[in-house]
């Protein structure tokens, strides 16, 4: 059996090596596929913070993914048309600059998570699941019925946004950018897990009364984690939108929430690299099974059912033979 | 704005509400008795609709189609309960969410495989297809009135079942104390299968009834499922009475909001903008309603405080 | 005389028809151990929950450290200096002894929201953790998970976490529950000097321990305090003997 730390290094190395090799041999499609993995993994890393560390079963993370996507879509569509978003009372212009778009996505995602979290964290258990799901759906319907940014049809961005010093149109450069962001966020999450806040959040998941007794508010701790979680998933949403140069209400759909959750579960809940390995597996399955049968999601469903019923640590759990959920 | 139009919309809201109730009642019963969150409830709704469309296509009989929807959904429910769901009662909610999400994928893709991606159509029966004249000269489709009638009958039936029958006593006992009911010699696993199949049959019935006014297609159960969740959150988990009140509230809010908000906004702004803003806001109205209920009563209108 | 550190006035709480707390008034003064005893079902746990803030009284007031805290929640009261232990141990089972105490130390120091520094590298906090562990005799057990330590050790871990809060009062709910004679002796020795750090409200079933430790005893029966006084007074109170000690004489 492998130590989890070594397995993590291995995953990170492979995730870098495969697309670089593919690029070398001119397999551009593989590079794009790997970028998809990286971006979706990032969305899962965001959810994992709420789900794994905080024990919050959110079925509404598509809301943050979509908010990030639309942050990109709105800024870039105004940017490409040189048409300011707002002229009164002050001027806000669109932009095609990735760092600015990321920042806006992170802030918008965090604020949405603050609003949804403040309402839904008043409850727990099944209520929390249903409420996050419902609020996610609210964003979905709003995106469909608000025609200014494409409504049901979505919104196309013709040229990928720019990053200073890089040619983001080249697939391997955009991959590198996303990969660096993923690794940075993973390092941040590792640090967070080992920090006093990580300790307190972990404690809340296990015993809220104990945490109150040492003078901490479980609600505030959970809300803080939920906001960070939403912000990370929103960043992933912005990257995803830039990858496909298209945003649509589908990003808000509850199937997206379900899929982000599947990444986390396939890899192993509460494990730092769980979402990364889960997203790899999901994309590979989609690719392979999708080639075999049009109805590949049927097999995905069977596989997921098998993992839930019989292999609860996810892939990392199976490879390391360690119980999930601690640490 | 004419009065007749308003009453028509109110009736539409009522019809929407009672169908939500038939859907939510099974969901809240399963949660109350077994403590299980079942995302695949929408799939049972879909199965009912497909069964009805198939049987109606073969026999031409709407009543046979309805019977088929009940039977198919109940059978699917019982099989799923025995094969998968009963392994989940002792698991945490996360496992329940994932396993039932997996069931949705299996059911949706399986149905697509069998029936293809094109929607099926289920016609309303001839004897219910015309309008009925209501007092005040309002013409309203007989079929929709029929749906309202069926929904109210289901509500009454559930009330009688739970308050008057031996099964109802066991269901109520199962909600409060599992060990107690097992100690009394009731076969708990048979009871659970029965309750699950009952909830499934109701979902299947709702699917068939709504299938005749909309189209029968893969994924049709999911928007309804999420609305049923909103209903349960507003009404309070496990409460049939709460589900009824909340269903009607949600049905009326959604329908009347979509109708009235654009008109209301038109009083203060240009019609085009009013239409836009009104319908966008109307799409969010029931979620705003849910948020307000959460702020005032976090455990729902009829929920017990934990 | 100084104002009591903790004082309850006419605190009442009703569940349906059951009066769990029926006009309870109670003081805890600096330097004392005030024991609260009573038969099972007398309403001790309900009263503790109201003092700790997890249950709100229907009427009456609770003052703590010179402020009315009746409407504050448990974490706000803990921040004001109320350190409690639970009847059924509430330590974090998946944490080591060290992590459990560290949680309390960092919360007390206001560092619980620090996200970028490593919890384990906080030398000052780690030193405090060792100190508190030593005081309760768990210095050798710091790296054992709380789910793997003995019952008596878990009770002492709760005391260590309460100590780490540097509280103004201790509210201890049956710290000796489920312990053998030896464990009770160790706990008694541990609690005895604590009263000089902060007064203790002690709910306890073990009468020997109560008589050995308490400066004052209040007796709760059916949600009411039927007697309050020194150990000797309570021992000889005929009503207490009848209602509680089961004495027929």
XYZ file of N, CA and C in Angstrom, chain A residues 51 56-59 118-120 122-148 253-259 261-262 264-266 269 282 293-312, chain B residues 27 31 35-37 39 83-84 87-88 91-110 112-113 116-117 222-223 225-230 232-237 276-277 279-281 283-284 287-288 290-292 294-300 303 306:
414
model
N -17.455 20.041 2.174
C -17.971 18.680 2.382
C -17.046 17.847 3.249
N -20.343 19.604 5.345
C -21.556 20.241 4.823
C -21.890 19.657 3.460
N -22.967 18.888 3.387
C -23.341 18.233 2.139
C -24.097 19.226 1.267
N -23.345 19.986 0.481
C -23.971 21.000 -0.369
C -24.267 20.421 -1.745
N -25.530 20.475 -2.128
C -25.908 20.052 -3.480
C -26.184 21.277 -4.342
N -25.623 31.841 4.748
C -26.243 32.464 5.918
C -27.666 31.944 6.106
N -28.353 31.646 4.999
C -29.716 31.114 5.106
C -29.714 29.614 5.394
N -28.921 28.870 4.623
C -29.062 27.417 4.712
C -28.332 26.829 5.908
N -28.523 27.825 8.808
C -29.400 27.866 9.981
C -30.006 26.491 10.224
N -29.948 25.649 9.214
C -30.509 24.308 9.338
C -29.366 23.301 9.214
N -29.696 22.023 9.271
C -28.640 21.030 9.093
C -29.244 19.784 8.468
N -28.395 18.819 8.211
C -28.849 17.517 7.722
C -29.567 17.608 6.387
N -30.703 16.919 6.310
C -31.438 16.846 5.054
C -31.927 18.216 4.603
N -32.327 19.048 5.554
C -32.765 20.395 5.206
C -31.679 21.112 4.437
N -30.450 21.021 4.951
C -29.340 21.727 4.317
C -29.169 21.260 2.871
N -29.248 19.952 2.670
C -29.092 19.396 1.320
C -30.166 19.956 0.397
N -31.419 19.905 0.861
C -32.528 20.335 0.009
C -32.462 21.832 -0.268
N -32.058 22.609 0.739
C -32.052 24.062 0.569
C -30.940 24.503 -0.368
N -29.753 23.909 -0.227
C -28.678 24.282 -1.146
C -29.070 23.897 -2.568
N -29.690 22.739 -2.701
C -30.162 22.306 -4.021
C -31.158 23.316 -4.594
N -32.088 23.756 -3.756
C -33.123 24.678 -4.216
C -32.540 26.036 -4.600
N -31.620 26.550 -3.795
C -31.042 27.853 -4.138
C -30.222 27.771 -5.414
N -29.554 26.631 -5.596
C -28.822 26.440 -6.848
C -29.769 26.531 -8.031
N -30.923 25.907 -7.882
C -31.932 25.897 -8.942
C -32.464 27.305 -9.209
N -32.509 28.106 -8.131
C -32.975 29.479 -8.302
C -32.046 30.233 -9.261
N -30.746 30.054 -9.089
C -29.788 30.692 -10.001
C -30.017 30.199 -11.434
N -30.281 28.914 -11.541
C -30.498 28.310 -12.857
C -31.674 28.974 -13.570
N -32.801 29.070 -12.864
C -33.982 29.665 -13.488
C -33.778 31.141 -13.783
N -33.045 31.807 -12.904
C -32.790 33.220 -13.154
C -31.968 33.382 -14.427
N -30.939 32.536 -14.565
C -30.082 32.636 -15.765
C -30.885 32.375 -17.028
N -31.852 31.471 -16.946
C -32.673 31.161 -18.115
C -33.612 32.310 -18.462
N -34.171 32.938 -17.417
C -35.218 33.913 -17.703
C -34.671 35.326 -17.878
N -33.390 35.541 -17.646
C -32.809 36.868 -17.800
C -32.134 36.948 -19.160
N -32.735 37.627 -20.122
C -32.261 37.514 -21.502
C -31.035 38.352 -21.830
N -30.624 39.276 -20.942
C -29.559 40.206 -21.311
C -28.271 39.482 -21.688
N -26.922 24.056 -13.547
C -27.873 22.963 -13.400
C -27.489 22.048 -12.237
N -28.451 21.409 -11.642
C -28.129 20.639 -10.442
C -27.350 19.382 -10.790
N -27.350 19.003 -12.079
C -26.482 17.901 -12.483
C -25.017 18.292 -12.324
N -24.737 19.583 -12.561
C -23.373 20.059 -12.343
C -22.990 19.895 -10.871
N -23.904 20.272 -9.974
C -23.640 20.074 -8.537
C -23.370 18.618 -8.246
N -24.204 17.747 -8.824
C -24.048 16.319 -8.600
C -22.704 15.827 -9.115
N -22.309 16.331 -10.288
C -21.030 15.880 -10.848
C -19.858 16.343 -10.013
N -19.879 16.824 -6.952
C -19.865 15.967 -5.771
C -19.302 14.589 -6.109
N -19.599 14.104 -7.315
C -19.074 12.801 -7.713
C -17.538 12.818 -7.767
N -15.569 14.462 -5.911
C -15.083 14.383 -4.538
C -15.230 12.958 -3.997
N -16.369 12.338 -4.305
C -16.645 11.015 -3.738
C -15.797 9.934 -4.393
N -15.691 9.983 -5.734
C -14.899 8.956 -6.423
C -13.474 8.946 -5.891
N -13.732 11.414 0.038
C -14.131 12.630 0.754
C -13.072 13.031 1.781
N -13.447 10.654 -13.732
C -14.702 11.020 -14.359
C -14.489 11.316 -15.844
N -20.531 3.563 -25.584
C -21.985 3.633 -25.611
C -22.446 5.072 -25.448
N -23.501 5.389 -26.147
C -24.093 6.710 -26.027
C -24.662 6.903 -24.610
N -24.963 5.773 -23.983
C -25.633 5.822 -22.676
C -24.631 5.583 -21.552
N -23.462 6.227 -21.649
C -22.398 5.932 -20.697
C -22.755 6.307 -19.270
N -23.673 7.271 -19.120
C -24.017 7.691 -17.765
C -24.716 6.578 -16.988
N -25.311 5.628 -17.720
C -25.893 4.462 -17.072
C -24.804 3.707 -16.310
N -23.649 3.554 -16.983
C -22.548 2.834 -16.342
C -21.926 3.674 -15.240
N -21.885 4.981 -15.465
C -21.399 5.873 -14.415
C -22.263 5.699 -13.168
N -23.577 5.644 -13.370
C -24.498 5.459 -12.249
C -24.228 4.160 -11.512
N -24.048 3.095 -12.260
C -23.775 1.786 -11.638
C -22.459 1.831 -10.863
N -21.459 2.458 -11.458
C -20.161 2.554 -10.795
C -20.281 3.342 -9.490
N -20.976 4.481 -9.586
C -21.145 5.332 -8.406
C -21.875 4.569 -7.306
N -22.907 3.853 -7.709
C -23.670 3.063 -6.741
C -22.749 2.045 -6.064
N -21.909 1.419 -6.869
C -20.961 0.443 -6.321
C -20.005 1.090 -5.330
N -19.479 2.282 -5.682
C -18.539 2.959 -4.785
C -19.228 3.291 -3.466
N -20.457 3.824 -3.547
C -21.154 4.231 -2.325
C -21.458 3.009 -1.451
N -21.902 1.930 -2.090
C -22.317 0.782 -1.284
C -21.131 -0.041 -0.789
N -20.062 -0.090 -1.583
C -19.015 -1.049 -1.227
C -17.612 -0.484 -1.039
N -17.319 0.713 -1.532
C -15.942 1.217 -1.429
C -15.948 2.633 -0.898
N -16.209 2.753 0.405
C -16.501 4.080 0.920
C -15.300 4.998 0.994
N -42.489 11.716 -0.773
C -41.131 12.066 -0.378
C -41.036 12.328 1.127
N -39.210 10.213 4.118
C -38.252 10.821 5.028
C -38.690 10.661 6.470
N -36.288 8.126 7.450
C -35.154 9.035 7.582
C -34.282 9.051 6.342
N -34.897 8.852 5.176
C -34.106 8.753 3.947
C -34.407 9.906 3.009
N -33.354 10.515 2.457
C -33.557 11.519 1.418
C -33.394 10.830 0.074
N -33.377 11.274 -3.803
C -33.345 12.136 -4.985
C -34.023 11.462 -6.176
N -33.461 -3.685 -3.417
C -32.117 -3.884 -3.963
C -31.108 -2.872 -3.428
N -31.545 -1.625 -3.252
C -30.569 -0.579 -2.925
C -30.921 0.183 -1.656
N -30.243 -0.663 2.063
C -28.863 -0.635 2.531
C -28.445 0.760 2.982
N -29.309 1.739 2.719
C -28.922 3.130 2.971
C -29.513 3.716 4.251
N -27.032 4.545 6.710
C -25.920 5.375 6.249
C -26.206 6.852 6.488
N -25.143 7.666 6.337
C -25.368 9.106 6.504
C -26.029 9.688 5.240
N -26.434 10.961 5.370
C -27.188 11.576 4.282
C -26.368 11.673 3.005
N -25.060 11.854 3.154
C -24.210 11.975 1.967
C -24.304 10.715 1.117
N -24.217 9.557 1.765
C -24.315 8.301 1.022
C -25.680 8.167 0.362
N -26.725 8.605 1.070
C -28.075 8.530 0.506
C -28.191 9.412 -0.732
N -27.631 10.620 -0.635
C -27.672 11.538 -1.765
C -26.972 10.930 -2.968
N -25.780 10.382 -2.738
C -24.998 9.848 -3.856
C -25.648 8.637 -4.474
N -26.096 7.708 -3.642
C -26.675 6.485 -4.176
C -27.944 6.799 -4.950
N -28.761 7.718 -4.434
C -29.999 8.006 -5.155
C -29.721 8.880 -6.384
N -28.643 9.669 -6.335
C -28.233 10.396 -7.548
C -27.802 9.390 -8.617
N -27.081 8.343 -8.178
C -26.664 7.285 -9.107
C -27.910 6.623 -9.709
N -28.934 6.426 -8.891
C -30.169 5.825 -9.398
C -30.805 6.696 -10.481
N -30.731 8.008 -10.292
C -31.277 8.908 -11.320
C -30.563 8.686 -12.642
N -29.216 8.630 -12.588
C -28.454 8.420 -13.817
C -28.883 7.107 -14.469
N -29.017 6.063 -13.643
C -29.371 4.743 -14.175
C -30.774 4.776 -14.799
N -31.716 5.348 -14.070
C -33.095 5.391 -14.569
C -33.210 6.261 -15.818
N -32.575 7.436 -15.787
C -32.713 8.342 -16.928
C -32.096 7.738 -18.179
N -30.870 7.238 -18.045
C -30.210 6.690 -19.219
C -30.886 5.405 -19.681
N -31.341 4.602 -18.706
C -32.046 3.378 -19.049
C -33.307 3.684 -19.852
N -33.858 6.396 -21.597
C -33.452 6.929 -22.902
C -33.109 5.771 -23.848
N -32.456 4.773 -23.297
C -32.077 3.594 -24.066
C -33.314 2.896 -24.634
N -35.704 6.105 -26.358
C -35.136 7.144 -27.199
C -35.264 8.514 -26.566
N -34.707 9.522 -27.231
C -34.657 10.847 -26.629
C -35.879 11.698 -26.957
N -37.157 15.867 -12.691
C -36.198 16.582 -11.852
C -36.634 17.969 -11.400
N -37.162 18.799 -12.318
C -37.658 20.091 -11.834
C -38.747 19.913 -10.770
N -39.037 17.375 -8.734
C -38.394 16.897 -7.514
C -37.892 18.067 -6.677
N -37.236 19.010 -7.362
C -36.654 20.127 -6.623
C -37.761 21.000 -6.032
N -38.845 21.175 -6.799
C -39.984 21.915 -6.233
C -40.570 21.169 -5.044
N -40.602 19.833 -5.134
C -41.116 19.058 -4.004
C -40.226 19.266 -2.775
N -38.920 19.404 -2.994
C -38.020 19.701 -1.875
C -38.360 21.048 -1.265
N -38.585 22.040 -2.137
C -38.952 23.362 -1.626
C -40.226 23.244 -0.780
N -41.267 20.653 0.872
C -40.990 19.989 2.145
C -40.266 20.918 3.112
N -39.346 21.712 2.582
C -38.641 22.658 3.438
C -39.637 23.661 4.024
N -40.555 24.148 3.189
C -41.533 25.116 3.674
C -42.515 24.459 4.640
N -42.967 23.254 4.296
C -43.997 22.615 5.113
C -43.460 21.975 6.381
N -42.213 21.573 6.362
C -41.653 20.865 7.512
C -41.514 19.387 7.187
N -40.347 18.834 7.427
C -40.083 17.443 7.044
C -40.996 16.471 7.776
N -39.835 41.684 -18.732
C -38.520 41.091 -18.498
C -38.252 40.896 -17.009
N -38.348 41.998 -16.279
C -38.036 41.982 -14.860
C -39.050 41.124 -14.124
N -40.891 38.570 -15.198
C -40.804 37.122 -15.339
C -39.513 36.589 -14.722
N -38.424 37.402 -14.755
C -37.191 36.954 -14.109
C -37.395 36.827 -12.602
N -38.060 37.816 -12.034
C -38.297 37.789 -10.591
C -39.269 36.665 -10.233
N -39.548 33.842 -11.587
C -38.895 32.542 -11.585
C -38.189 32.287 -10.262
N -37.918 33.358 -9.523
C -37.216 33.190 -8.253
C -38.154 33.240 -7.053
N -38.410 30.512 -4.364
C -37.187 30.356 -3.577
C -37.076 31.473 -2.552
N -37.563 32.651 -2.950
C -37.591 33.755 -1.998
C -38.572 33.421 -0.869
N -39.250 30.459 0.162
C -38.563 29.488 0.998
C -37.580 30.179 1.939
N -36.840 31.163 1.407
C -35.872 31.873 2.237
C -36.568 32.578 3.394
N -37.710 33.192 3.099
C -38.442 33.906 4.155
C -38.906 32.929 5.233
N -37.554 30.148 5.999
C -36.364 29.706 6.731
C -35.948 30.705 7.793
N -36.091 31.991 7.450
C -35.680 33.013 8.407
C -36.646 33.030 9.584
N -37.933 32.908 9.272
C -38.932 33.004 10.337
C -39.059 31.688 11.110
N -39.116 30.584 10.389
C -39.259 29.274 11.036
C -38.330 28.263 10.373
N -37.099 28.148 10.888
C -36.114 27.285 10.232
C -36.566 25.832 10.068
N -37.496 25.349 10.882
C -37.894 23.952 10.723
C -39.189 23.805 9.945
N -39.577 24.842 9.213
C -40.760 24.744 8.362
C -42.033 25.110 9.100
N -43.170 21.914 10.930
C -42.105 21.024 11.383
C -41.942 21.077 12.884
N -36.128 20.457 16.197
C -35.286 19.342 16.666
C -34.426 19.806 17.832
